[in-house]
């Protein structure tokens, strides 16, 4: 019997999480990364970054233990790599995401940079076919251009309790402009903050929509069949949409009320002029 001893360093890991529940998605997903980037799924559902262009010497050199660098001098997040993720069961929408290497391995965990032993977290948004949990408020929305019938694919929807900065839930429209947003945690009854009844089953919310105007609008979902490009080619990085700061972004806000266990069908519009 012969033994082979293999030592190597890893560059980090990516954790895909359910945007609604914040739980790690442990079943296999289809992950495509930039050329030369190798990701291997482990038993915990993490996608470990085994290799990336420019890091061969770092990964395979273990003859001597490296000296811990000065946290003030370490260079972190110097190279950006993109990945795409798809759900074979289509319960989550596809998305793009980026991560930066090298991650910071300093034991002191300085305030700058992503720590090597914290997985890079990527949220996946539920598709319209996602399963529903009793007690969630469910929003099924069609996102359109204001005053027109054109649909706006891959628009980001954020639900906030009226007057509160924290997001209750986020969702993403698919390539047809159809969105599914699940809002968990709404109490069955709560104190009415207005002048009405003492208790209420509904809470006031604002629905904020952000659309990237560099993406192609959809006049009718059927025209995607004739498109020479696959719908997934248009998938943006929702993390960039969340910033809402790029010049090509347009946004809108709608006031509404939500209650636990109810389903809402609505149209959300964005003025693109």
XYZ file of C-alpha atoms in Angstrom:
273
model
C 0.000 0.000 0.000
C 1.307 3.421 -0.897
C 0.364 6.778 0.505
C 0.342 10.132 -1.175
C 0.629 13.253 0.935
C -0.827 16.371 -0.634
C -0.649 19.818 0.944
C -2.227 22.910 -0.513
C -3.720 26.166 0.558
C -7.184 27.273 -0.358
C -8.108 30.782 -1.414
C -11.471 30.994 0.328
C -15.037 29.757 -0.074
C -18.405 30.940 -1.361
C -21.655 30.338 0.537
C -24.940 30.597 -1.393
C -27.824 31.629 0.844
C -31.587 31.890 0.487
C -32.390 35.624 0.292
C -35.682 35.045 2.123
C -34.593 32.865 5.046
C -30.814 33.606 5.031
C -30.218 29.839 5.305
C -27.356 28.211 3.419
C -28.447 26.330 0.302
C -26.881 22.927 0.840
C -28.060 21.096 -2.266
C -25.925 21.223 -5.441
C -26.084 24.276 -7.684
C -24.548 24.893 -11.085
C -21.720 27.379 -10.642
C -19.704 28.839 -13.514
C -16.615 30.890 -12.756
C -14.076 32.839 -14.772
C -11.458 30.881 -16.688
C -8.882 29.343 -14.369
C -11.016 29.626 -11.230
C -11.693 26.229 -9.633
C -14.524 25.823 -7.128
C -15.237 22.508 -5.393
C -18.378 21.924 -3.356
C -17.781 20.371 0.071
C -20.147 18.430 2.332
C -21.270 21.592 4.100
C -22.528 23.118 0.887
C -19.654 25.592 0.630
C -17.939 26.116 -2.724
C -14.238 26.131 -1.876
C -11.958 28.219 -4.100
C -9.087 25.862 -4.895
C -7.376 27.829 -7.656
C -7.433 31.140 -9.491
C -5.188 32.758 -12.113
C -2.112 34.328 -10.563
C -2.274 32.334 -7.310
C -0.523 29.072 -8.298
C 2.578 29.719 -6.189
C 0.507 30.597 -3.151
C -1.720 27.514 -3.446
C 1.026 24.922 -3.937
C 3.875 26.251 -1.741
C 3.796 24.742 1.744
C 7.396 23.706 2.380
C 7.675 26.414 5.019
C 5.042 28.025 7.156
C 4.505 31.581 5.944
C 5.302 34.432 8.271
C 2.171 36.299 9.281
C 2.184 39.620 7.419
C 1.739 42.980 9.059
C -2.028 43.655 8.859
C -1.276 47.282 8.014
C 0.821 46.283 5.021
C -1.199 43.364 3.645
C -2.778 43.935 0.264
C -6.321 42.615 0.158
C -9.001 42.350 -2.504
C -6.703 43.081 -5.426
C -8.157 40.887 -8.193
C -11.851 40.597 -9.070
C -13.406 37.396 -10.430
C -16.968 36.869 -11.630
C -19.151 33.812 -11.204
C -22.622 32.798 -12.375
C -24.909 30.469 -10.452
C -27.981 28.567 -11.667
C -30.413 26.401 -9.733
C -31.165 23.076 -11.491
C -34.545 22.928 -9.707
C -35.333 26.528 -10.756
C -36.531 27.457 -7.278
C -33.985 30.303 -7.287
C -33.232 32.795 -10.036
C -29.821 32.770 -11.721
C -27.477 35.580 -10.816
C -24.003 36.966 -11.250
C -21.672 37.815 -8.414
C -18.084 38.899 -7.923
C -15.436 38.126 -5.340
C -11.985 39.558 -4.795
C -8.735 37.751 -4.053
C -6.619 37.406 -2.057
C -8.777 37.266 1.035
C -7.123 38.459 4.228
C -5.523 35.645 6.231
C -4.277 37.842 9.078
C -5.068 36.264 12.445
C -5.963 39.644 13.919
C -8.833 40.072 11.406
C -8.170 43.740 10.630
C -11.106 45.938 9.750
C -10.231 46.154 6.066
C -10.875 43.312 3.615
C -12.727 39.997 3.687
C -11.286 37.492 6.185
C -10.065 34.234 4.625
C -12.071 32.043 7.013
C -15.388 33.826 6.467
C -17.123 32.487 3.330
C -18.082 35.068 0.743
C -21.882 35.146 1.010
C -24.027 35.323 -2.135
C -27.820 35.675 -1.842
C -30.053 33.785 -4.270
C -33.509 35.208 -4.892
C -36.618 33.007 -5.151
C -38.112 32.310 -8.580
C -41.878 32.589 -9.217
C -42.023 28.791 -8.843
C -40.506 28.865 -5.333
C -42.253 27.094 -2.482
C -44.355 29.135 -0.070
C -44.228 28.810 3.725
C -47.467 29.424 5.694
C -47.404 32.798 7.417
C -45.328 34.557 4.770
C -46.771 37.545 2.937
C -46.292 36.782 -0.756
C -45.962 39.435 -3.454
C -46.333 38.337 -7.072
C -45.587 41.388 -9.182
C -45.136 42.323 -12.822
C -42.590 45.123 -13.270
C -43.324 47.481 -16.191
C -42.181 50.799 -17.598
C -44.417 53.582 -16.328
C -47.129 54.415 -18.861
C -46.218 51.511 -21.149
C -46.686 47.755 -21.327
C -42.965 46.993 -21.628
C -41.723 44.660 -18.902
C -38.516 45.328 -16.991
C -36.469 42.144 -16.446
C -34.101 41.661 -13.516
C -35.489 44.621 -11.551
C -34.642 44.540 -7.838
C -37.519 44.933 -5.358
C -36.917 45.898 -1.722
C -39.691 45.853 0.879
C -39.283 48.091 3.928
C -41.605 48.818 6.793
C -42.868 52.356 6.291
C -40.442 54.796 7.870
C -37.822 52.135 8.711
C -34.460 51.821 6.914
C -34.102 48.045 7.388
C -35.284 45.792 4.565
C -37.998 43.270 5.415
C -37.346 41.342 2.198
C -35.762 41.623 -1.226
C -36.702 39.978 -4.493
C -35.653 39.978 -8.130
C -37.790 39.979 -11.264
C -36.954 37.221 -13.738
C -36.190 37.582 -17.459
C -39.928 38.167 -18.117
C -40.274 40.945 -15.553
C -42.184 38.636 -13.181
C -41.174 38.859 -9.515
C -41.807 36.733 -6.444
C -41.062 38.375 -3.092
C -41.628 36.477 0.164
C -41.871 38.604 3.312
C -41.467 36.501 6.480
C -41.858 37.618 10.066
C -44.947 39.827 9.820
C -46.880 39.428 13.096
C -50.453 38.161 12.876
C -51.550 41.220 14.879
C -49.660 44.308 15.932
C -50.345 47.709 17.471
C -51.704 50.236 15.006
C -49.358 53.222 14.919
C -52.049 55.449 13.413
C -55.404 56.670 14.724
C -57.439 53.598 13.781
C -58.084 50.387 15.707
C -55.829 49.473 18.632
C -54.569 46.367 16.829
C -54.243 45.563 13.140
C -53.279 42.577 10.992
C -51.595 44.762 8.359
C -48.418 46.795 8.401
C -47.614 49.763 6.133
C -44.690 49.146 3.786
C -42.867 50.768 0.886
C -41.847 48.772 -2.182
C -38.728 50.153 -3.846
C -37.886 49.068 -7.396
C -34.505 49.556 -9.125
C -33.998 48.797 -12.834
C -30.837 48.887 -14.937
C -31.743 50.693 -18.182
C -28.804 49.075 -19.992
C -30.857 45.863 -20.044
C -33.287 45.126 -22.845
C -36.946 45.671 -22.056
C -39.431 42.918 -22.879
C -42.539 43.869 -24.852
C -44.014 40.410 -24.518
C -42.565 37.334 -22.768
C -42.956 35.402 -26.017
C -40.428 37.629 -27.811
C -37.700 36.047 -25.677
C -38.128 32.853 -27.680
C -37.087 34.673 -30.855
C -34.191 36.488 -29.175
C -30.728 35.426 -30.441
C -29.391 35.745 -26.899
C -30.387 33.565 -23.981
C -32.231 35.397 -21.167
C -29.488 34.522 -18.699
C -27.029 36.670 -20.675
C -28.828 39.686 -19.256
C -28.604 38.679 -15.600
C -27.060 41.535 -13.564
C -25.355 41.427 -10.194
C -28.114 42.321 -7.672
C -25.465 43.541 -5.231
C -24.729 46.381 -7.656
C -28.439 47.116 -8.071
C -28.734 47.373 -4.281
C -26.376 50.364 -4.300
C -28.730 52.193 -6.705
C -25.914 54.610 -7.563
C -25.042 54.014 -11.215
C -26.269 56.608 -13.759
C -28.214 54.041 -15.787
C -30.320 52.967 -12.804
C -33.914 54.147 -12.452
C -36.026 53.632 -9.351
C -39.548 54.048 -8.022
C -41.358 53.643 -4.715
C -44.883 52.434 -3.955
C -46.728 52.523 -0.625
C -48.868 49.527 0.347
C -49.857 47.307 3.256
C -49.030 43.652 3.918
C -50.443 41.015 6.249
C -49.149 37.642 7.382
C -50.288 34.680 5.278
C -51.759 36.707 2.415
C -50.830 36.752 -1.259
C -50.785 39.957 -3.292
C -50.778 40.387 -7.063
C -49.710 43.794 -8.291
C -47.998 45.815 -10.988
C -44.941 47.876 -10.132
C -43.844 50.610 -12.544
C -40.629 52.559 -13.072
C -40.320 55.845 -14.960
C -37.351 55.455 -17.335
C -37.296 58.996 -18.710
